[in-house]
Amino acid sequence: MSTGKLRVLLGAAPGVGKTYAMLEEGKRLAEAGKDVVVAIVETHGRDATAAMLTGLEIVPRRSVVYRGVGLTEMDLGAVLARRPDIALVDELAHTNAPGGSHDKRWEDVQELLDAGITVISTVNIQHIESLNDVVEQITGISQQETIPDAVLRAADQVEVVDLAPQALRDRLAEGLVYPAARVDAALSNYFRLGNLTALRELALLWLADEVDSALQTYRREHGIEGKWEARERVVVALTGGPEGETLLRRGARIAARSSGGDLLAVHVVSDDGLRERHPGALAEQRALVEKLGGAYHEIVGSDIPGALVDFAKAVNATQLVIGVSRRSRLLAFLTGPGIGSTVIRASGDIDVHIVSHAAAGSRQLVLPRARGALSLRRRVYGFVLALIGGPLLSWLLWLFRSPDALASDVLAFQLLVVVVALVGGIWPALFAAVLSGLTLDYLFVAPIYTITIAQPVHLLALLLYVIGAALVSFVVDQAARRTRAAQRSAAESDVLATVAGGVIRGEDAVHALVQRAREAFGLSRVRLLADDGTVLSEETSPADEAVQEAQKAEPRTVEPVGERGTLELYGAELTASDRRVLSVIVTQLDAALEHRELSETAIQLKPLAETDRVRSALLAAVGHDLRRPLAAATAAVTSLRSPQVELSTPDRDALLETAKDSLANLDALVTNLLDVTRVQAGVLGVSLRRVDIDDLLPAALEELSAPPGSVELDVPEGTPAVMADPVLLQRVLVNLLANALRYSPHGHPPRLGVSVFGDELQVRVADSGTGVPDERKDLIFQPFQREGDTDNTTGIGLGLALSKGFVEGMGGTLTPEDTPGGGLTMVIALPVFARTAPGSLGREPTKGNR
């Protein structure tokens, strides 16, 4: 029996339309002749989703009573008995009620797949196990229902059902996702614009990673080793030299030519150190990589060209950018082709760009220092040089021999021994010394062509020569060993500086340390496990066959990370010097894990602290203003209801009026608070239409009970209408005029003027008070702010906050300016009504005092 296929619709948040899309696809497949049933679908009271069920066969649910509550679950047995071609199963991460065959719905789905039934299901990004903690950091909400990553990655098809964050908030505000009672809370918490944007990015990145993994798997299964240029991936080789900036900018331009191109910079640290080190330049170049949106990597390798090409192939690079050699032409002629030529030969189908720069050919003529002075290869070279150089030197000296040239012959052979010592160390040099001593005796010391020495002085000379050659070889060998140790220490310092720098620059410390550990030691895999076996971080080299086999083996090194976890290293065995570096990395990992724990605790406490701060501010601000009307209304009603107090009709009317006014004030305060909440949540209801300022001013002044002459009006004739909400605009005018009246000195009434600038009409409300300093102009629009924050008798500081929110909701702006001569001017800017009939605005101007 063939296994069914699993298709999963992945969403960034509830309400993006996953269930709707699933039902829509089910209908399409049913119309195409497929046998489709609805195994279980949760409509959550959404009419549009419920309507999509029409015409689809629904398998009845199984009823369950759990803790006295009746629940319904998918009837797995009924679906298996029905055996459709395709089953629609909503909410893959759902936890089943006790009593079923499985604890999780994804386990039910697996049984359906094993029965040969294809399943279309849905899941949100917050339910993926590996992303659960990340989503909690973003939203502050811990998800209890999760699905293992392996289940989702094993799906035959994963599709993202995408919806722009603002579009989702609009759907929520319209009541298409949650009931109206839950809208305000949802918009101000989980469904904040920043949360939705981050969750959407998380979903798209997860899918992109899954696509990349699927591509690698396909290439491995089909034996495809060549690169596939799905997108440009440019690797720039950095040596730390002055040409690095030029190479990085060239690489960034190459990557930018294709959408989604990647820029990767790599610096190879040889296992015996770099030929030249420029730590300051490398730090600057790494910062430039981050500015250009790329990623920086540092790897260790004895063969720099080979390590560079291996890295490029490992990351599936399409382009490799290196610089022209800084060696002079003479040095290049003497030492043969450089790294560039080797890279080109080994790069295969990766395009190599050799970029010219100002430092090309500027390196001084010096012999390159030997890398790996004591390596097997160097010793072999030393013996080869002794075997070839000895006979060649003997032939040259034989051509120009003379009876008095023995001293120069000895010096020539001693020079050969020194050169061999420089190349291969002490053993090849000792071999060359003995060989050259025998050659001197045989060819140049009488009697020639024999090993016999006629004069004792010649024997002494030969002995002194061999001893001198041995001492020189020993000194050269020790110098090479110390140079190697110094270079190794410098390489270790570079790696540790890179690790520390990555953490300091704000990278994910744990992941950065694990990644650098794998790169530094050239390992196939590094895993950081928590005490309970959970994988905290994992870094794996490219998935070729050798690496796959290495991953199946046991780790070669297991290092405890304090009391918080264990670090597993797969690949080559670490040397003693490697373990010294590893101990430093483990110490930093322990500190990074501790920092992560503290950060998570702080994040969990931050919403509580913010809630307490807002609650305290709200209580402090509204306490006095709510108490006054509430106390007045309570006192009036109490007096009216008291049987012990006899009230006359006028007194009763006065008390009723007091209660009415107090309750009206209380209603206004509560309304303002609710309006502020709606403004901040972005769900303010606005009804835009043609509005004439002249029509609103009398009502606004009447609402203020402003006496004649208290406000100067300047509304020119022919003032155009604006696009606005008349109710909201009137409330803005009332708030601004009330503030202007409050702060204008006696005898200097505030002024309201109207002017037109292009397609914009400006209403300016100016007072002649003390004004507002520039540094406080932004603060006056924050809720619960008053001038000085000391007066609790003039409202709770919501007027300007509401006014700004109302104006911006109508597509305008509200900005503060200084009044000439002193004071504050509030400027309302609104768009002019575009479809005004000619002559319709010709009315008498409103000008004078009110």
mmCIF file with all atom_site columns, C-alpha atoms in Angstrom, residues 109-292:
data_model
loop_
_atom_site.group_PDB
_atom_site.id
_atom_site.type_symbol
_atom_site.label_atom_id
_atom_site.label_alt_id
_atom_site.label_comp_id
_atom_site.label_asym_id
_atom_site.label_entity_id
_atom_site.label_seq_id
_atom_site.pdbx_PDB_ins_code
_atom_site.Cartn_x
_atom_site.Cartn_y
_atom_site.Cartn_z
_atom_site.occupancy
_atom_site.B_iso_or_equiv
_atom_site.pdbx_formal_charge
_atom_site.auth_seq_id
_atom_site.auth_comp_id
_atom_site.auth_asym_id
_atom_site.auth_atom_id
_atom_site.pdbx_PDB_model_num
ATOM 1   C CA . VAL A 1 109 ? -2.330  12.436 10.551 1.00 0.00 ? 109 VAL A CA 1
ATOM 2   C CA . GLN A 1 110 ? 0.627   10.066 10.422 1.00 0.00 ? 110 GLN A CA 1
ATOM 3   C CA . GLU A 1 111 ? -1.750  7.125  10.762 1.00 0.00 ? 111 GLU A CA 1
ATOM 4   C CA . LEU A 1 112 ? -3.866  8.515  7.925  1.00 0.00 ? 112 LEU A CA 1
ATOM 5   C CA . LEU A 1 113 ? -0.744  8.833  5.772  1.00 0.00 ? 113 LEU A CA 1
ATOM 6   C CA . ASP A 1 114 ? 0.294   5.271  6.570  1.00 0.00 ? 114 ASP A CA 1
ATOM 7   C CA . ALA A 1 115 ? -3.175  4.161  5.408  1.00 0.00 ? 115 ALA A CA 1
ATOM 8   C CA . GLY A 1 116 ? -2.510  5.757  2.007  1.00 0.00 ? 116 GLY A CA 1
ATOM 9   C CA . ILE A 1 117 ? -4.729  8.828  2.585  1.00 0.00 ? 117 ILE A CA 1
ATOM 10  C CA . THR A 1 118 ? -3.356  12.160 1.399  1.00 0.00 ? 118 THR A CA 1
ATOM 11  C CA . VAL A 1 119 ? -3.740  14.907 4.031  1.00 0.00 ? 119 VAL A CA 1
ATOM 12  C CA . ILE A 1 120 ? -3.930  18.675 3.655  1.00 0.00 ? 120 ILE A CA 1
ATOM 13  C CA . SER A 1 121 ? -3.378  20.401 6.996  1.00 0.00 ? 121 SER A CA 1
ATOM 14  C CA . THR A 1 122 ? -2.567  23.788 8.543  1.00 0.00 ? 122 THR A CA 1
ATOM 15  C CA . VAL A 1 123 ? -0.163  25.073 11.185 1.00 0.00 ? 123 VAL A CA 1
ATOM 16  C CA . ASN A 1 124 ? 1.115   28.420 12.436 1.00 0.00 ? 124 ASN A CA 1
ATOM 17  C CA . ILE A 1 125 ? 4.806   29.330 12.716 1.00 0.00 ? 125 ILE A CA 1
ATOM 18  C CA . GLN A 1 126 ? 4.550   29.701 16.502 1.00 0.00 ? 126 GLN A CA 1
ATOM 19  C CA . HIS A 1 127 ? 3.749   25.998 16.861 1.00 0.00 ? 127 HIS A CA 1
ATOM 20  C CA . ILE A 1 128 ? 7.062   24.766 15.368 1.00 0.00 ? 128 ILE A CA 1
ATOM 21  C CA . GLU A 1 129 ? 9.122   23.316 18.209 1.00 0.00 ? 129 GLU A CA 1
ATOM 22  C CA . SER A 1 130 ? 12.487  24.884 17.320 1.00 0.00 ? 130 SER A CA 1
ATOM 23  C CA . LEU A 1 131 ? 10.925  28.345 16.921 1.00 0.00 ? 131 LEU A CA 1
ATOM 24  C CA . ASN A 1 132 ? 8.805   28.248 20.055 1.00 0.00 ? 132 ASN A CA 1
ATOM 25  C CA . ASP A 1 133 ? 11.267  30.204 22.189 1.00 0.00 ? 133 ASP A CA 1
ATOM 26  C CA . VAL A 1 134 ? 11.884  32.742 19.429 1.00 0.00 ? 134 VAL A CA 1
ATOM 27  C CA . VAL A 1 135 ? 8.154   33.384 19.055 1.00 0.00 ? 135 VAL A CA 1
ATOM 28  C CA . GLU A 1 136 ? 7.860   33.763 22.824 1.00 0.00 ? 136 GLU A CA 1
ATOM 29  C CA . GLN A 1 137 ? 10.579  36.418 22.774 1.00 0.00 ? 137 GLN A CA 1
ATOM 30  C CA . ILE A 1 138 ? 8.732   38.283 20.022 1.00 0.00 ? 138 ILE A CA 1
ATOM 31  C CA . THR A 1 139 ? 5.189   38.059 21.382 1.00 0.00 ? 139 THR A CA 1
ATOM 32  C CA . GLY A 1 140 ? 5.727   37.395 25.082 1.00 0.00 ? 140 GLY A CA 1
ATOM 33  C CA . ILE A 1 141 ? 3.338   34.427 24.844 1.00 0.00 ? 141 ILE A CA 1
ATOM 34  C CA . SER A 1 142 ? 4.427   30.821 25.384 1.00 0.00 ? 142 SER A CA 1
ATOM 35  C CA . GLN A 1 143 ? 2.791   28.300 23.045 1.00 0.00 ? 143 GLN A CA 1
ATOM 36  C CA . GLN A 1 144 ? 1.873   25.025 24.752 1.00 0.00 ? 144 GLN A CA 1
ATOM 37  C CA . GLU A 1 145 ? 0.956   23.156 21.567 1.00 0.00 ? 145 GLU A CA 1
ATOM 38  C CA . THR A 1 146 ? 3.970   22.436 19.365 1.00 0.00 ? 146 THR A CA 1
ATOM 39  C CA . ILE A 1 147 ? 4.860   20.113 16.526 1.00 0.00 ? 147 ILE A CA 1
ATOM 40  C CA . PRO A 1 148 ? 8.329   18.524 16.062 1.00 0.00 ? 148 PRO A CA 1
ATOM 41  C CA . ASP A 1 149 ? 10.363  20.051 13.275 1.00 0.00 ? 149 ASP A CA 1
ATOM 42  C CA . ALA A 1 150 ? 10.947  16.600 11.789 1.00 0.00 ? 150 ALA A CA 1
ATOM 43  C CA . VAL A 1 151 ? 7.215   16.138 11.198 1.00 0.00 ? 151 VAL A CA 1
ATOM 44  C CA . LEU A 1 152 ? 6.924   19.365 9.255  1.00 0.00 ? 152 LEU A CA 1
ATOM 45  C CA . ARG A 1 153 ? 10.163  18.856 7.342  1.00 0.00 ? 153 ARG A CA 1
ATOM 46  C CA . ALA A 1 154 ? 8.983   15.383 6.325  1.00 0.00 ? 154 ALA A CA 1
ATOM 47  C CA . ALA A 1 155 ? 5.912   16.897 4.629  1.00 0.00 ? 155 ALA A CA 1
ATOM 48  C CA . ASP A 1 156 ? 5.828   16.466 0.870  1.00 0.00 ? 156 ASP A CA 1
ATOM 49  C CA . GLN A 1 157 ? 4.794   20.068 0.363  1.00 0.00 ? 157 GLN A CA 1
ATOM 50  C CA . VAL A 1 158 ? 4.858   23.130 2.654  1.00 0.00 ? 158 VAL A CA 1
ATOM 51  C CA . GLU A 1 159 ? 3.262   26.370 1.463  1.00 0.00 ? 159 GLU A CA 1
ATOM 52  C CA . VAL A 1 160 ? 3.184   29.740 3.212  1.00 0.00 ? 160 VAL A CA 1
ATOM 53  C CA . VAL A 1 161 ? -0.222  31.419 3.284  1.00 0.00 ? 161 VAL A CA 1
ATOM 54  C CA . ASP A 1 162 ? 0.938   35.016 3.405  1.00 0.00 ? 162 ASP A CA 1
ATOM 55  C CA . LEU A 1 163 ? -0.912  38.190 4.376  1.00 0.00 ? 163 LEU A CA 1
ATOM 56  C CA . ALA A 1 164 ? 0.604   41.626 4.975  1.00 0.00 ? 164 ALA A CA 1
ATOM 57  C CA . PRO A 1 165 ? 0.640   42.570 8.700  1.00 0.00 ? 165 PRO A CA 1
ATOM 58  C CA . GLN A 1 166 ? -1.483  45.689 8.244  1.00 0.00 ? 166 GLN A CA 1
ATOM 59  C CA . ALA A 1 167 ? -4.003  43.752 6.141  1.00 0.00 ? 167 ALA A CA 1
ATOM 60  C CA . LEU A 1 168 ? -4.297  41.209 8.952  1.00 0.00 ? 168 LEU A CA 1
ATOM 61  C CA . ARG A 1 169 ? -4.846  43.995 11.494 1.00 0.00 ? 169 ARG A CA 1
ATOM 62  C CA . ASP A 1 170 ? -7.527  45.447 9.231  1.00 0.00 ? 170 ASP A CA 1
ATOM 63  C CA . ARG A 1 171 ? -9.269  42.061 9.082  1.00 0.00 ? 171 ARG A CA 1
ATOM 64  C CA . LEU A 1 172 ? -9.054  41.839 12.848 1.00 0.00 ? 172 LEU A CA 1
ATOM 65  C CA . ALA A 1 173 ? -10.509 45.330 13.301 1.00 0.00 ? 173 ALA A CA 1
ATOM 66  C CA . GLU A 1 174 ? -13.382 44.446 10.990 1.00 0.00 ? 174 GLU A CA 1
ATOM 67  C CA . GLY A 1 175 ? -14.273 41.486 13.223 1.00 0.00 ? 175 GLY A CA 1
ATOM 68  C CA . LEU A 1 176 ? -13.297 38.857 10.639 1.00 0.00 ? 176 LEU A CA 1
ATOM 69  C CA . VAL A 1 177 ? -10.885 37.018 12.960 1.00 0.00 ? 177 VAL A CA 1
ATOM 70  C CA . TYR A 1 178 ? -12.075 37.389 16.560 1.00 0.00 ? 178 TYR A CA 1
ATOM 71  C CA . PRO A 1 179 ? -15.314 38.571 18.185 1.00 0.00 ? 179 PRO A CA 1
ATOM 72  C CA . ALA A 1 180 ? -15.576 42.312 18.776 1.00 0.00 ? 180 ALA A CA 1
ATOM 73  C CA . ALA A 1 181 ? -14.972 41.922 22.517 1.00 0.00 ? 181 ALA A CA 1
ATOM 74  C CA . ARG A 1 182 ? -11.497 40.505 21.865 1.00 0.00 ? 182 ARG A CA 1
ATOM 75  C CA . VAL A 1 183 ? -10.392 42.882 19.121 1.00 0.00 ? 183 VAL A CA 1
ATOM 76  C CA . ASP A 1 184 ? -8.906  45.684 21.246 1.00 0.00 ? 184 ASP A CA 1
ATOM 77  C CA . ALA A 1 185 ? -6.904  43.296 23.426 1.00 0.00 ? 185 ALA A CA 1
ATOM 78  C CA . ALA A 1 186 ? -5.640  41.347 20.413 1.00 0.00 ? 186 ALA A CA 1
ATOM 79  C CA . LEU A 1 187 ? -4.557  44.448 18.501 1.00 0.00 ? 187 LEU A CA 1
ATOM 80  C CA . SER A 1 188 ? -2.650  45.865 21.445 1.00 0.00 ? 188 SER A CA 1
ATOM 81  C CA . ASN A 1 189 ? -0.925  42.593 22.365 1.00 0.00 ? 189 ASN A CA 1
ATOM 82  C CA . TYR A 1 190 ? -0.239  39.639 20.069 1.00 0.00 ? 190 TYR A CA 1
ATOM 83  C CA . PHE A 1 191 ? -1.323  41.377 16.857 1.00 0.00 ? 191 PHE A CA 1
ATOM 84  C CA . ARG A 1 192 ? 0.876   44.444 17.155 1.00 0.00 ? 192 ARG A CA 1
ATOM 85  C CA . LEU A 1 193 ? 2.351   45.504 13.829 1.00 0.00 ? 193 LEU A CA 1
ATOM 86  C CA . GLY A 1 194 ? 5.917   44.758 14.928 1.00 0.00 ? 194 GLY A CA 1
ATOM 87  C CA . ASN A 1 195 ? 4.957   41.292 16.176 1.00 0.00 ? 195 ASN A CA 1
ATOM 88  C CA . LEU A 1 196 ? 3.206   40.393 12.934 1.00 0.00 ? 196 LEU A CA 1
ATOM 89  C CA . THR A 1 197 ? 6.103   41.673 10.815 1.00 0.00 ? 197 THR A CA 1
ATOM 90  C CA . ALA A 1 198 ? 8.601   39.604 12.810 1.00 0.00 ? 198 ALA A CA 1
ATOM 91  C CA . LEU A 1 199 ? 6.412   36.473 12.642 1.00 0.00 ? 199 LEU A CA 1
ATOM 92  C CA . ARG A 1 200 ? 5.944   36.914 8.903  1.00 0.00 ? 200 ARG A CA 1
ATOM 93  C CA . GLU A 1 201 ? 9.696   37.202 8.394  1.00 0.00 ? 201 GLU A CA 1
ATOM 94  C CA . LEU A 1 202 ? 10.199  34.114 10.568 1.00 0.00 ? 202 LEU A CA 1
ATOM 95  C CA . ALA A 1 203 ? 7.752   32.084 8.460  1.00 0.00 ? 203 ALA A CA 1
ATOM 96  C CA . LEU A 1 204 ? 9.332   33.152 5.176  1.00 0.00 ? 204 LEU A CA 1
ATOM 97  C CA . LEU A 1 205 ? 12.854  32.475 6.456  1.00 0.00 ? 205 LEU A CA 1
ATOM 98  C CA . TRP A 1 206 ? 11.835  29.036 7.699  1.00 0.00 ? 206 TRP A CA 1
ATOM 99  C CA . LEU A 1 207 ? 10.402  28.169 4.304  1.00 0.00 ? 207 LEU A CA 1
ATOM 100 C CA . ALA A 1 208 ? 13.499  29.553 2.546  1.00 0.00 ? 208 ALA A CA 1
ATOM 101 C CA . ASP A 1 209 ? 15.709  27.373 4.737  1.00 0.00 ? 209 ASP A CA 1
ATOM 102 C CA . GLU A 1 210 ? 13.515  24.363 3.992  1.00 0.00 ? 210 GLU A CA 1
ATOM 103 C CA . VAL A 1 211 ? 13.762  25.047 0.256  1.00 0.00 ? 211 VAL A CA 1
ATOM 104 C CA . ASP A 1 212 ? 17.560  25.283 0.520  1.00 0.00 ? 212 ASP A CA 1
ATOM 105 C CA . SER A 1 213 ? 17.716  21.997 2.481  1.00 0.00 ? 213 SER A CA 1
ATOM 106 C CA . ALA A 1 214 ? 15.460  20.299 -0.056 1.00 0.00 ? 214 ALA A CA 1
ATOM 107 C CA . LEU A 1 215 ? 17.728  21.497 -2.859 1.00 0.00 ? 215 LEU A CA 1
ATOM 108 C CA . GLN A 1 216 ? 20.824  20.140 -1.122 1.00 0.00 ? 216 GLN A CA 1
ATOM 109 C CA . THR A 1 217 ? 19.082  16.800 -0.503 1.00 0.00 ? 217 THR A CA 1
ATOM 110 C CA . TYR A 1 218 ? 18.005  16.548 -4.146 1.00 0.00 ? 218 TYR A CA 1
ATOM 111 C CA . ARG A 1 219 ? 21.509  17.284 -5.382 1.00 0.00 ? 219 ARG A CA 1
ATOM 112 C CA . ARG A 1 220 ? 23.006  14.727 -3.003 1.00 0.00 ? 220 ARG A CA 1
ATOM 113 C CA . GLU A 1 221 ? 20.502  11.999 -3.921 1.00 0.00 ? 221 GLU A CA 1
ATOM 114 C CA . HIS A 1 222 ? 21.064  12.571 -7.636 1.00 0.00 ? 222 HIS A CA 1
ATOM 115 C CA . GLY A 1 223 ? 24.839  12.858 -7.370 1.00 0.00 ? 223 GLY A CA 1
ATOM 116 C CA . ILE A 1 224 ? 24.890  16.471 -8.581 1.00 0.00 ? 224 ILE A CA 1
ATOM 117 C CA . GLU A 1 225 ? 28.123  18.079 -7.429 1.00 0.00 ? 225 GLU A CA 1
ATOM 118 C CA . GLY A 1 226 ? 28.172  21.113 -9.664 1.00 0.00 ? 226 GLY A CA 1
ATOM 119 C CA . LYS A 1 227 ? 26.790  24.406 -8.465 1.00 0.00 ? 227 LYS A CA 1
ATOM 120 C CA . TRP A 1 228 ? 23.248  25.464 -9.290 1.00 0.00 ? 228 TRP A CA 1
ATOM 121 C CA . GLU A 1 229 ? 22.906  29.168 -9.692 1.00 0.00 ? 229 GLU A CA 1
ATOM 122 C CA . ALA A 1 230 ? 19.525  29.525 -8.032 1.00 0.00 ? 230 ALA A CA 1
ATOM 123 C CA . ARG A 1 231 ? 20.910  32.798 -6.702 1.00 0.00 ? 231 ARG A CA 1
ATOM 124 C CA . GLU A 1 232 ? 24.270  34.486 -6.732 1.00 0.00 ? 232 GLU A CA 1
ATOM 125 C CA . ARG A 1 233 ? 26.424  33.585 -3.727 1.00 0.00 ? 233 ARG A CA 1
ATOM 126 C CA . VAL A 1 234 ? 29.626  35.585 -3.788 1.00 0.00 ? 234 VAL A CA 1
ATOM 127 C CA . VAL A 1 235 ? 32.613  34.634 -1.626 1.00 0.00 ? 235 VAL A CA 1
ATOM 128 C CA . VAL A 1 236 ? 35.296  37.290 -1.086 1.00 0.00 ? 236 VAL A CA 1
ATOM 129 C CA . ALA A 1 237 ? 38.730  36.147 0.127  1.00 0.00 ? 237 ALA A CA 1
ATOM 130 C CA . LEU A 1 238 ? 40.314  38.468 2.689  1.00 0.00 ? 238 LEU A CA 1
ATOM 131 C CA . THR A 1 239 ? 43.971  38.411 3.697  1.00 0.00 ? 239 THR A CA 1
ATOM 132 C CA . GLY A 1 240 ? 43.822  41.396 6.020  1.00 0.00 ? 240 GLY A CA 1
ATOM 133 C CA . GLY A 1 241 ? 45.727  43.466 3.496  1.00 0.00 ? 241 GLY A CA 1
ATOM 134 C CA . PRO A 1 242 ? 44.781  46.952 2.260  1.00 0.00 ? 242 PRO A CA 1
ATOM 135 C CA . GLU A 1 243 ? 43.005  45.513 -0.789 1.00 0.00 ? 243 GLU A CA 1
ATOM 136 C CA . GLY A 1 244 ? 40.207  44.014 1.359  1.00 0.00 ? 244 GLY A CA 1
ATOM 137 C CA . GLU A 1 245 ? 37.873  47.002 1.126  1.00 0.00 ? 245 GLU A CA 1
ATOM 138 C CA . THR A 1 246 ? 38.147  47.072 -2.670 1.00 0.00 ? 246 THR A CA 1
ATOM 139 C CA . LEU A 1 247 ? 37.389  43.352 -2.907 1.00 0.00 ? 247 LEU A CA 1
ATOM 140 C CA . LEU A 1 248 ? 34.384  43.594 -0.570 1.00 0.00 ? 248 LEU A CA 1
ATOM 141 C CA . ARG A 1 249 ? 32.782  46.438 -2.468 1.00 0.00 ? 249 ARG A CA 1
ATOM 142 C CA . ARG A 1 250 ? 33.324  44.649 -5.775 1.00 0.00 ? 250 ARG A CA 1
ATOM 143 C CA . GLY A 1 251 ? 31.807  41.476 -4.335 1.00 0.00 ? 251 GLY A CA 1
ATOM 144 C CA . ALA A 1 252 ? 28.819  43.407 -2.980 1.00 0.00 ? 252 ALA A CA 1
ATOM 145 C CA . ARG A 1 253 ? 28.162  44.875 -6.437 1.00 0.00 ? 253 ARG A CA 1
ATOM 146 C CA . ILE A 1 254 ? 28.302  41.402 -8.003 1.00 0.00 ? 254 ILE A CA 1
ATOM 147 C CA . ALA A 1 255 ? 25.862  40.033 -5.402 1.00 0.00 ? 255 ALA A CA 1
ATOM 148 C CA . ALA A 1 256 ? 23.506  42.974 -5.891 1.00 0.00 ? 256 ALA A CA 1
ATOM 149 C CA . ARG A 1 257 ? 23.070  42.207 -9.591 1.00 0.00 ? 257 ARG A CA 1
ATOM 150 C CA . SER A 1 258 ? 20.718  39.352 -8.734 1.00 0.00 ? 258 SER A CA 1
ATOM 151 C CA . SER A 1 259 ? 17.781  39.585 -6.357 1.00 0.00 ? 259 SER A CA 1
ATOM 152 C CA . GLY A 1 260 ? 18.548  37.874 -3.070 1.00 0.00 ? 260 GLY A CA 1
ATOM 153 C CA . GLY A 1 261 ? 22.277  37.466 -3.751 1.00 0.00 ? 261 GLY A CA 1
ATOM 154 C CA . ASP A 1 262 ? 24.463  36.559 -0.762 1.00 0.00 ? 262 ASP A CA 1
ATOM 155 C CA . LEU A 1 263 ? 27.813  38.083 0.162  1.00 0.00 ? 263 LEU A CA 1
ATOM 156 C CA . LEU A 1 264 ? 30.202  35.969 2.232  1.00 0.00 ? 264 LEU A CA 1
ATOM 157 C CA . ALA A 1 265 ? 33.674  37.060 3.300  1.00 0.00 ? 265 ALA A CA 1
ATOM 158 C CA . VAL A 1 266 ? 36.198  34.411 4.376  1.00 0.00 ? 266 VAL A CA 1
ATOM 159 C CA . HIS A 1 267 ? 39.591  34.746 6.013  1.00 0.00 ? 267 HIS A CA 1
ATOM 160 C CA . VAL A 1 268 ? 41.823  31.661 6.087  1.00 0.00 ? 268 VAL A CA 1
ATOM 161 C CA . VAL A 1 269 ? 44.095  31.258 9.112  1.00 0.00 ? 269 VAL A CA 1
ATOM 162 C CA . SER A 1 270 ? 46.778  28.682 8.350  1.00 0.00 ? 270 SER A CA 1
ATOM 163 C CA . ASP A 1 271 ? 47.451  26.134 11.059 1.00 0.00 ? 271 ASP A CA 1
ATOM 164 C CA . ASP A 1 272 ? 50.915  27.614 11.532 1.00 0.00 ? 272 ASP A CA 1
ATOM 165 C CA . GLY A 1 273 ? 49.789  31.234 11.300 1.00 0.00 ? 273 GLY A CA 1
ATOM 166 C CA . LEU A 1 274 ? 49.442  33.840 8.588  1.00 0.00 ? 274 LEU A CA 1
ATOM 167 C CA . ARG A 1 275 ? 52.276  35.125 6.454  1.00 0.00 ? 275 ARG A CA 1
ATOM 168 C CA . GLU A 1 276 ? 51.184  38.621 7.411  1.00 0.00 ? 276 GLU A CA 1
ATOM 169 C CA . ARG A 1 277 ? 48.720  39.732 10.020 1.00 0.00 ? 277 ARG A CA 1
ATOM 170 C CA . HIS A 1 278 ? 46.746  42.928 10.062 1.00 0.00 ? 278 HIS A CA 1
ATOM 171 C CA . PRO A 1 279 ? 44.247  42.521 12.926 1.00 0.00 ? 279 PRO A CA 1
ATOM 172 C CA . GLY A 1 280 ? 43.183  46.161 12.782 1.00 0.00 ? 280 GLY A CA 1
ATOM 173 C CA . ALA A 1 281 ? 42.491  45.994 9.048  1.00 0.00 ? 281 ALA A CA 1
ATOM 174 C CA . LEU A 1 282 ? 40.614  42.712 9.449  1.00 0.00 ? 282 LEU A CA 1
ATOM 175 C CA . ALA A 1 283 ? 38.398  44.229 12.144 1.00 0.00 ? 283 ALA A CA 1
ATOM 176 C CA . GLU A 1 284 ? 37.569  47.177 9.878  1.00 0.00 ? 284 GLU A CA 1
ATOM 177 C CA . GLN A 1 285 ? 36.861  44.873 6.941  1.00 0.00 ? 285 GLN A CA 1
ATOM 178 C CA . ARG A 1 286 ? 34.598  42.694 9.067  1.00 0.00 ? 286 ARG A CA 1
ATOM 179 C CA . ALA A 1 287 ? 32.621  45.781 10.071 1.00 0.00 ? 287 ALA A CA 1
ATOM 180 C CA . LEU A 1 288 ? 32.351  46.698 6.375  1.00 0.00 ? 288 LEU A CA 1
ATOM 181 C CA . VAL A 1 289 ? 31.030  43.192 5.578  1.00 0.00 ? 289 VAL A CA 1
ATOM 182 C CA . GLU A 1 290 ? 28.242  43.683 8.109  1.00 0.00 ? 290 GLU A CA 1
ATOM 183 C CA . LYS A 1 291 ? 27.400  47.119 6.686  1.00 0.00 ? 291 LYS A CA 1
ATOM 184 C CA . LEU A 1 292 ? 27.143  45.585 3.227  1.00 0.00 ? 292 LEU A CA 1
#
